[in-house]
């Protein structure tokens, strides 16, 4: 059984402003890693982080004041506490798993505002037989605006990877991932009024992205130097998150590789 504690400040400067200008990003954090009897691992960290938002990064955004377009100014900086916790199981013969949780204050960079977020990530590895391995992962993250508690963005990404190797020479792999992302329209960090692009003065709208990615690979290597790979990948778009209706294939590709080593 072991326990380790790390703590200290972290700072990031621009190259030209190192130790001359203010740091653009940093934190003061405390990290704890504990390994328990049997192989269990527990980790956690507490940090006070800050980010300086450079107005030059928002020069292409405009806001209306008395029906006149004016340059948008983000908040000067965003700071707050962040918390992370993780638990990892021992590496058993049939499975292993890891769970990570995060929460805290964050900078909402697209609109230069202050927010708070929560995130969770789960990794589960299954080995039902000596020739089959299944890796399941899931990521969920959600951001809210600090100004009015409205949702700014949400991301859900489940992923599955299957590997099957019935013989030493033959190998099959399949990967499937679904990505459901949504982001609200950009708003003024102070007033909540819509933000506009530099050209056309059109409000920057909300965005939705729902789709899948599927990759398949077969490999055959009867002996060193002789290899055959055959793979296929496809990207598909879904009209609504996890509805699996009106799915359209946006791109696909086929991969083939043959190699033979001549010996004297």
mmCIF file of C-alpha atoms in Angstrom:
data_model
loop_
_atom_site.group_PDB
_atom_site.id
_atom_site.type_symbol
_atom_site.label_atom_id
_atom_site.label_comp_id
_atom_site.label_asym_id
_atom_site.label_seq_id
_atom_site.Cartn_x
_atom_site.Cartn_y
_atom_site.Cartn_z
ATOM 1 C CA UNK A 1 0.000 0.000 0.000
ATOM 2 C CA UNK A 2 1.419 3.354 -1.028
ATOM 3 C CA UNK A 3 0.307 6.973 -1.010
ATOM 4 C CA UNK A 4 1.868 9.923 -2.813
ATOM 5 C CA UNK A 5 1.047 13.631 -2.654
ATOM 6 C CA UNK A 6 2.154 16.208 -5.225
ATOM 7 C CA UNK A 7 1.418 19.905 -4.996
ATOM 8 C CA UNK A 8 2.587 23.170 -6.417
ATOM 9 C CA UNK A 9 1.837 26.028 -8.799
ATOM 10 C CA UNK A 10 1.769 25.760 -12.581
ATOM 11 C CA UNK A 11 2.055 28.735 -14.933
ATOM 12 C CA UNK A 12 1.954 29.186 -18.707
ATOM 13 C CA UNK A 13 3.229 32.339 -20.435
ATOM 14 C CA UNK A 14 3.371 33.411 -24.034
ATOM 15 C CA UNK A 15 6.834 32.977 -25.506
ATOM 16 C CA UNK A 16 7.519 36.712 -25.820
ATOM 17 C CA UNK A 17 6.010 37.573 -22.452
ATOM 18 C CA UNK A 18 7.768 34.993 -20.275
ATOM 19 C CA UNK A 19 8.220 36.442 -16.755
ATOM 20 C CA UNK A 20 7.447 39.904 -18.143
ATOM 21 C CA UNK A 21 3.690 39.800 -18.743
ATOM 22 C CA UNK A 22 1.037 38.054 -16.707
ATOM 23 C CA UNK A 23 0.619 34.308 -17.107
ATOM 24 C CA UNK A 24 -2.160 33.372 -19.506
ATOM 25 C CA UNK A 25 -3.041 30.157 -17.676
ATOM 26 C CA UNK A 26 -2.170 28.326 -14.478
ATOM 27 C CA UNK A 27 -3.262 26.733 -11.241
ATOM 28 C CA UNK A 28 -2.312 25.765 -7.724
ATOM 29 C CA UNK A 29 -3.120 22.109 -7.197
ATOM 30 C CA UNK A 30 -2.805 19.201 -4.783
ATOM 31 C CA UNK A 31 -2.784 15.644 -6.191
ATOM 32 C CA UNK A 32 -3.171 12.429 -4.200
ATOM 33 C CA UNK A 33 -2.489 8.924 -5.571
ATOM 34 C CA UNK A 34 -3.179 5.880 -3.383
ATOM 35 C CA UNK A 35 -2.528 2.231 -4.253
ATOM 36 C CA UNK A 36 -4.414 -0.134 -1.957
ATOM 37 C CA UNK A 37 -3.922 -3.760 -1.112
ATOM 38 C CA UNK A 38 -4.943 -6.013 -3.968
ATOM 39 C CA UNK A 39 -4.163 -3.515 -6.733
ATOM 40 C CA UNK A 40 -6.949 -0.969 -6.290
ATOM 41 C CA UNK A 41 -5.951 2.601 -7.123
ATOM 42 C CA UNK A 42 -7.631 5.818 -5.985
ATOM 43 C CA UNK A 43 -6.636 9.294 -7.142
ATOM 44 C CA UNK A 44 -7.905 12.783 -6.530
ATOM 45 C CA UNK A 45 -6.923 16.380 -7.060
ATOM 46 C CA UNK A 46 -8.093 19.820 -5.993
ATOM 47 C CA UNK A 47 -6.989 22.880 -7.919
ATOM 48 C CA UNK A 48 -7.657 26.568 -8.159
ATOM 49 C CA UNK A 49 -7.218 27.322 -11.860
ATOM 50 C CA UNK A 50 -7.306 30.540 -13.843
ATOM 51 C CA UNK A 51 -7.343 31.500 -17.520
ATOM 52 C CA UNK A 52 -6.680 34.929 -19.025
ATOM 53 C CA UNK A 53 -8.912 35.604 -22.028
ATOM 54 C CA UNK A 54 -7.103 37.668 -24.645
ATOM 55 C CA UNK A 55 -9.441 40.165 -26.395
ATOM 56 C CA UNK A 56 -7.416 39.690 -29.595
ATOM 57 C CA UNK A 57 -8.739 36.133 -29.826
ATOM 58 C CA UNK A 58 -12.291 37.522 -30.155
ATOM 59 C CA UNK A 59 -11.620 40.179 -32.791
ATOM 60 C CA UNK A 60 -13.949 38.421 -35.273
ATOM 61 C CA UNK A 61 -16.988 38.731 -32.956
ATOM 62 C CA UNK A 62 -19.389 41.662 -32.782
ATOM 63 C CA UNK A 63 -22.208 42.729 -30.449
ATOM 64 C CA UNK A 64 -25.020 45.204 -31.163
ATOM 65 C CA UNK A 65 -25.199 48.369 -29.055
ATOM 66 C CA UNK A 66 -28.051 50.709 -30.034
ATOM 67 C CA UNK A 67 -28.268 48.885 -33.374
ATOM 68 C CA UNK A 68 -24.586 49.561 -34.019
ATOM 69 C CA UNK A 69 -22.097 46.686 -34.334
ATOM 70 C CA UNK A 70 -19.236 47.066 -31.907
ATOM 71 C CA UNK A 71 -16.203 44.850 -31.133
ATOM 72 C CA UNK A 72 -16.925 42.233 -28.512
ATOM 73 C CA UNK A 73 -14.903 42.143 -25.311
ATOM 74 C CA UNK A 74 -14.806 38.858 -23.377
ATOM 75 C CA UNK A 75 -14.393 38.631 -19.639
ATOM 76 C CA UNK A 76 -10.863 39.507 -18.599
ATOM 77 C CA UNK A 77 -10.189 36.240 -16.797
ATOM 78 C CA UNK A 78 -11.908 33.183 -15.360
ATOM 79 C CA UNK A 79 -10.856 31.412 -12.173
ATOM 80 C CA UNK A 80 -12.297 28.882 -9.767
ATOM 81 C CA UNK A 81 -11.853 25.541 -8.074
ATOM 82 C CA UNK A 82 -11.777 22.202 -9.866
ATOM 83 C CA UNK A 83 -12.100 18.702 -8.420
ATOM 84 C CA UNK A 84 -11.122 15.353 -9.946
ATOM 85 C CA UNK A 85 -11.623 11.845 -8.524
ATOM 86 C CA UNK A 86 -10.676 8.505 -10.059
ATOM 87 C CA UNK A 87 -10.973 4.819 -9.087
ATOM 88 C CA UNK A 88 -9.280 1.930 -10.886
ATOM 89 C CA UNK A 89 -9.753 -1.784 -10.237
ATOM 90 C CA UNK A 90 -6.967 -4.376 -10.179
ATOM 91 C CA UNK A 91 -6.133 -6.136 -13.458
ATOM 92 C CA UNK A 92 -8.174 -9.302 -13.070
ATOM 93 C CA UNK A 93 -8.117 -12.156 -15.537
ATOM 94 C CA UNK A 94 -11.574 -11.437 -16.949
ATOM 95 C CA UNK A 95 -11.992 -7.685 -16.531
ATOM 96 C CA UNK A 96 -10.681 -4.362 -15.296
ATOM 97 C CA UNK A 97 -12.349 -0.955 -15.033
ATOM 98 C CA UNK A 98 -11.711 2.701 -14.333
ATOM 99 C CA UNK A 99 -14.066 5.545 -13.413
ATOM 100 C CA UNK A 100 -13.142 9.232 -13.453
ATOM 101 C CA UNK A 101 -15.262 12.206 -12.329
ATOM 102 C CA UNK A 102 -14.579 15.941 -12.729
ATOM 103 C CA UNK A 103 -16.388 19.096 -11.674
ATOM 104 C CA UNK A 104 -15.560 22.754 -11.294
ATOM 105 C CA UNK A 105 -15.365 26.223 -12.783
ATOM 106 C CA UNK A 106 -14.237 26.485 -16.388
ATOM 107 C CA UNK A 107 -13.754 29.081 -19.090
ATOM 108 C CA UNK A 108 -16.208 28.872 -21.997
ATOM 109 C CA UNK A 109 -13.729 29.847 -24.678
ATOM 110 C CA UNK A 110 -16.001 30.240 -27.756
ATOM 111 C CA UNK A 111 -17.851 33.172 -26.171
ATOM 112 C CA UNK A 112 -15.287 34.266 -23.567
ATOM 113 C CA UNK A 113 -17.530 33.661 -20.581
ATOM 114 C CA UNK A 114 -17.417 31.960 -17.202
ATOM 115 C CA UNK A 115 -19.075 28.617 -16.591
ATOM 116 C CA UNK A 116 -19.018 25.391 -14.657
ATOM 117 C CA UNK A 117 -18.885 21.860 -15.876
ATOM 118 C CA UNK A 118 -19.173 18.228 -14.930
ATOM 119 C CA UNK A 119 -17.665 15.232 -16.673
ATOM 120 C CA UNK A 120 -17.506 11.460 -16.247
ATOM 121 C CA UNK A 121 -15.452 8.812 -18.040
ATOM 122 C CA UNK A 122 -15.791 5.040 -17.722
ATOM 123 C CA UNK A 123 -13.399 2.432 -19.160
ATOM 124 C CA UNK A 124 -14.299 -1.259 -18.963
ATOM 125 C CA UNK A 125 -12.122 -4.032 -20.389
ATOM 126 C CA UNK A 126 -13.568 -7.553 -20.717
ATOM 127 C CA UNK A 127 -11.614 -10.705 -21.581
ATOM 128 C CA UNK A 128 -14.223 -13.510 -21.669
ATOM 129 C CA UNK A 129 -11.834 -15.879 -23.472
ATOM 130 C CA UNK A 130 -8.131 -15.964 -24.252
ATOM 131 C CA UNK A 131 -8.822 -14.945 -27.872
ATOM 132 C CA UNK A 132 -11.434 -12.215 -27.346
ATOM 133 C CA UNK A 133 -11.060 -8.753 -25.811
ATOM 134 C CA UNK A 134 -13.795 -6.116 -25.514
ATOM 135 C CA UNK A 135 -13.076 -2.518 -24.513
ATOM 136 C CA UNK A 136 -16.045 -0.318 -23.629
ATOM 137 C CA UNK A 137 -15.585 3.387 -22.946
ATOM 138 C CA UNK A 138 -18.032 6.187 -22.309
ATOM 139 C CA UNK A 139 -17.488 9.935 -21.967
ATOM 140 C CA UNK A 140 -20.079 12.481 -20.800
ATOM 141 C CA UNK A 141 -19.387 16.176 -20.384
ATOM 142 C CA UNK A 142 -21.725 19.119 -19.860
ATOM 143 C CA UNK A 143 -21.085 22.855 -19.504
ATOM 144 C CA UNK A 144 -23.369 25.534 -18.097
ATOM 145 C CA UNK A 145 -23.058 29.316 -18.150
ATOM 146 C CA UNK A 146 -22.372 30.865 -14.789
ATOM 147 C CA UNK A 147 -24.421 33.946 -15.675
ATOM 148 C CA UNK A 148 -27.864 32.276 -15.865
ATOM 149 C CA UNK A 149 -27.210 28.504 -15.438
ATOM 150 C CA UNK A 150 -28.203 27.851 -19.048
ATOM 151 C CA UNK A 151 -26.596 24.927 -20.842
ATOM 152 C CA UNK A 152 -23.792 25.852 -23.215
ATOM 153 C CA UNK A 153 -22.646 22.452 -24.469
ATOM 154 C CA UNK A 154 -23.032 18.724 -23.966
ATOM 155 C CA UNK A 155 -21.020 15.815 -25.328
ATOM 156 C CA UNK A 156 -21.709 12.067 -25.081
ATOM 157 C CA UNK A 157 -19.287 9.590 -26.682
ATOM 158 C CA UNK A 158 -19.790 5.824 -26.226
ATOM 159 C CA UNK A 159 -17.172 3.617 -27.887
ATOM 160 C CA UNK A 160 -16.674 -0.117 -28.262
ATOM 161 C CA UNK A 161 -13.585 -1.978 -29.480
ATOM 162 C CA UNK A 162 -13.575 -5.732 -30.168
ATOM 163 C CA UNK A 163 -10.448 -7.763 -30.854
ATOM 164 C CA UNK A 164 -10.613 -11.419 -31.852
ATOM 165 C CA UNK A 165 -7.538 -13.553 -32.493
ATOM 166 C CA UNK A 166 -8.518 -17.209 -32.972
ATOM 167 C CA UNK A 167 -5.022 -18.162 -34.136
ATOM 168 C CA UNK A 168 -1.590 -16.642 -33.877
ATOM 169 C CA UNK A 169 -1.640 -15.692 -37.581
ATOM 170 C CA UNK A 170 -5.200 -14.303 -37.908
ATOM 171 C CA UNK A 171 -6.511 -11.162 -36.205
ATOM 172 C CA UNK A 172 -9.819 -9.238 -36.402
ATOM 173 C CA UNK A 173 -10.606 -5.825 -34.951
ATOM 174 C CA UNK A 174 -13.758 -3.711 -34.965
ATOM 175 C CA UNK A 175 -14.229 -0.215 -33.555
ATOM 176 C CA UNK A 176 -17.517 1.635 -33.280
ATOM 177 C CA UNK A 177 -17.990 5.125 -31.857
ATOM 178 C CA UNK A 178 -21.041 7.345 -31.551
ATOM 179 C CA UNK A 179 -20.601 11.074 -30.981
ATOM 180 C CA UNK A 180 -23.502 13.265 -29.853
ATOM 181 C CA UNK A 181 -22.521 16.911 -29.453
ATOM 182 C CA UNK A 182 -24.569 20.065 -29.103
ATOM 183 C CA UNK A 183 -23.605 23.666 -28.460
ATOM 184 C CA UNK A 184 -25.829 26.653 -27.807
ATOM 185 C CA UNK A 185 -25.749 29.880 -29.803
ATOM 186 C CA UNK A 186 -22.990 32.245 -28.702
ATOM 187 C CA UNK A 187 -24.076 34.984 -26.275
ATOM 188 C CA UNK A 188 -22.526 38.043 -24.655
ATOM 189 C CA UNK A 189 -20.874 36.992 -21.389
ATOM 190 C CA UNK A 190 -22.298 40.028 -19.564
ATOM 191 C CA UNK A 191 -25.720 40.755 -21.070
ATOM 192 C CA UNK A 192 -26.756 37.497 -22.729
ATOM 193 C CA UNK A 193 -27.341 39.252 -26.066
ATOM 194 C CA UNK A 194 -26.507 37.321 -29.265
ATOM 195 C CA UNK A 195 -22.999 37.495 -30.671
ATOM 196 C CA UNK A 196 -22.471 38.145 -34.366
ATOM 197 C CA UNK A 197 -19.768 37.233 -36.824
ATOM 198 C CA UNK A 198 -17.506 39.853 -38.315
ATOM 199 C CA UNK A 199 -18.946 39.393 -41.809
ATOM 200 C CA UNK A 200 -22.665 39.565 -42.509
ATOM 201 C CA UNK A 201 -23.659 40.373 -38.922
ATOM 202 C CA UNK A 202 -25.544 37.107 -38.600
ATOM 203 C CA UNK A 203 -26.065 35.704 -35.086
ATOM 204 C CA UNK A 204 -23.800 32.739 -34.483
ATOM 205 C CA UNK A 205 -26.266 29.836 -34.242
ATOM 206 C CA UNK A 206 -26.370 26.703 -32.150
ATOM 207 C CA UNK A 207 -24.686 23.578 -33.465
ATOM 208 C CA UNK A 208 -25.578 19.894 -33.341
ATOM 209 C CA UNK A 209 -23.386 17.009 -34.437
ATOM 210 C CA UNK A 210 -24.627 13.434 -34.216
ATOM 211 C CA UNK A 211 -22.907 10.609 -35.975
ATOM 212 C CA UNK A 212 -21.037 7.339 -35.915
ATOM 213 C CA UNK A 213 -17.654 6.069 -36.968
ATOM 214 C CA UNK A 214 -17.085 2.383 -37.768
ATOM 215 C CA UNK A 215 -13.691 0.819 -38.545
ATOM 216 C CA UNK A 216 -13.016 -2.836 -39.371
ATOM 217 C CA UNK A 217 -9.633 -4.502 -39.840
ATOM 218 C CA UNK A 218 -8.547 -8.055 -40.691
ATOM 219 C CA UNK A 219 -4.877 -9.058 -40.505
ATOM 220 C CA UNK A 220 -3.140 -12.247 -41.577
ATOM 221 C CA UNK A 221 0.529 -12.947 -40.847
ATOM 222 C CA UNK A 222 1.372 -16.615 -41.390
ATOM 223 C CA UNK A 223 5.060 -15.974 -40.759
ATOM 224 C CA UNK A 224 7.312 -12.939 -40.271
ATOM 225 C CA UNK A 225 7.651 -10.953 -43.492
ATOM 226 C CA UNK A 226 4.363 -12.091 -45.027
ATOM 227 C CA UNK A 227 1.464 -9.809 -44.086
ATOM 228 C CA UNK A 228 -1.990 -9.041 -45.466
ATOM 229 C CA UNK A 229 -4.207 -6.252 -44.095
ATOM 230 C CA UNK A 230 -7.758 -5.474 -45.194
ATOM 231 C CA UNK A 231 -9.630 -2.598 -43.580
ATOM 232 C CA UNK A 232 -12.800 -0.585 -44.030
ATOM 233 C CA UNK A 233 -13.954 2.628 -42.364
ATOM 234 C CA UNK A 234 -17.145 4.664 -42.597
ATOM 235 C CA UNK A 235 -18.466 7.904 -41.117
ATOM 236 C CA UNK A 236 -22.234 8.260 -40.780
ATOM 237 C CA UNK A 237 -24.482 11.163 -39.791
ATOM 238 C CA UNK A 238 -27.588 10.784 -37.642
ATOM 239 C CA UNK A 239 -30.467 13.257 -37.797
ATOM 240 C CA UNK A 240 -31.062 13.162 -34.023
ATOM 241 C CA UNK A 241 -28.941 11.932 -31.142
ATOM 242 C CA UNK A 242 -29.276 8.180 -30.556
ATOM 243 C CA UNK A 243 -32.418 7.929 -32.722
ATOM 244 C CA UNK A 244 -30.675 5.968 -35.510
ATOM 245 C CA UNK A 245 -33.104 7.370 -38.063
ATOM 246 C CA UNK A 246 -32.314 8.934 -41.417
ATOM 247 C CA UNK A 247 -28.682 7.822 -41.114
ATOM 248 C CA UNK A 248 -26.538 9.003 -44.019
ATOM 249 C CA UNK A 249 -23.049 7.845 -44.923
ATOM 250 C CA UNK A 250 -20.843 10.910 -45.334
ATOM 251 C CA UNK A 251 -17.540 9.192 -46.120
ATOM 252 C CA UNK A 252 -15.965 5.750 -46.300
ATOM 253 C CA UNK A 253 -12.723 4.176 -47.318
ATOM 254 C CA UNK A 254 -11.076 0.840 -48.063
ATOM 255 C CA UNK A 255 -7.553 -0.089 -47.003
ATOM 256 C CA UNK A 256 -5.442 -2.934 -48.387
ATOM 257 C CA UNK A 257 -1.827 -3.829 -47.709
ATOM 258 C CA UNK A 258 0.128 -6.857 -48.928
ATOM 259 C CA UNK A 259 3.756 -7.544 -48.045
ATOM 260 C CA UNK A 260 6.016 -10.451 -48.912
ATOM 261 C CA UNK A 261 9.636 -10.838 -47.925
ATOM 262 C CA UNK A 262 11.772 -12.814 -50.356
ATOM 263 C CA UNK A 263 14.387 -15.027 -48.777
ATOM 264 C CA UNK A 264 17.378 -16.656 -50.394
#
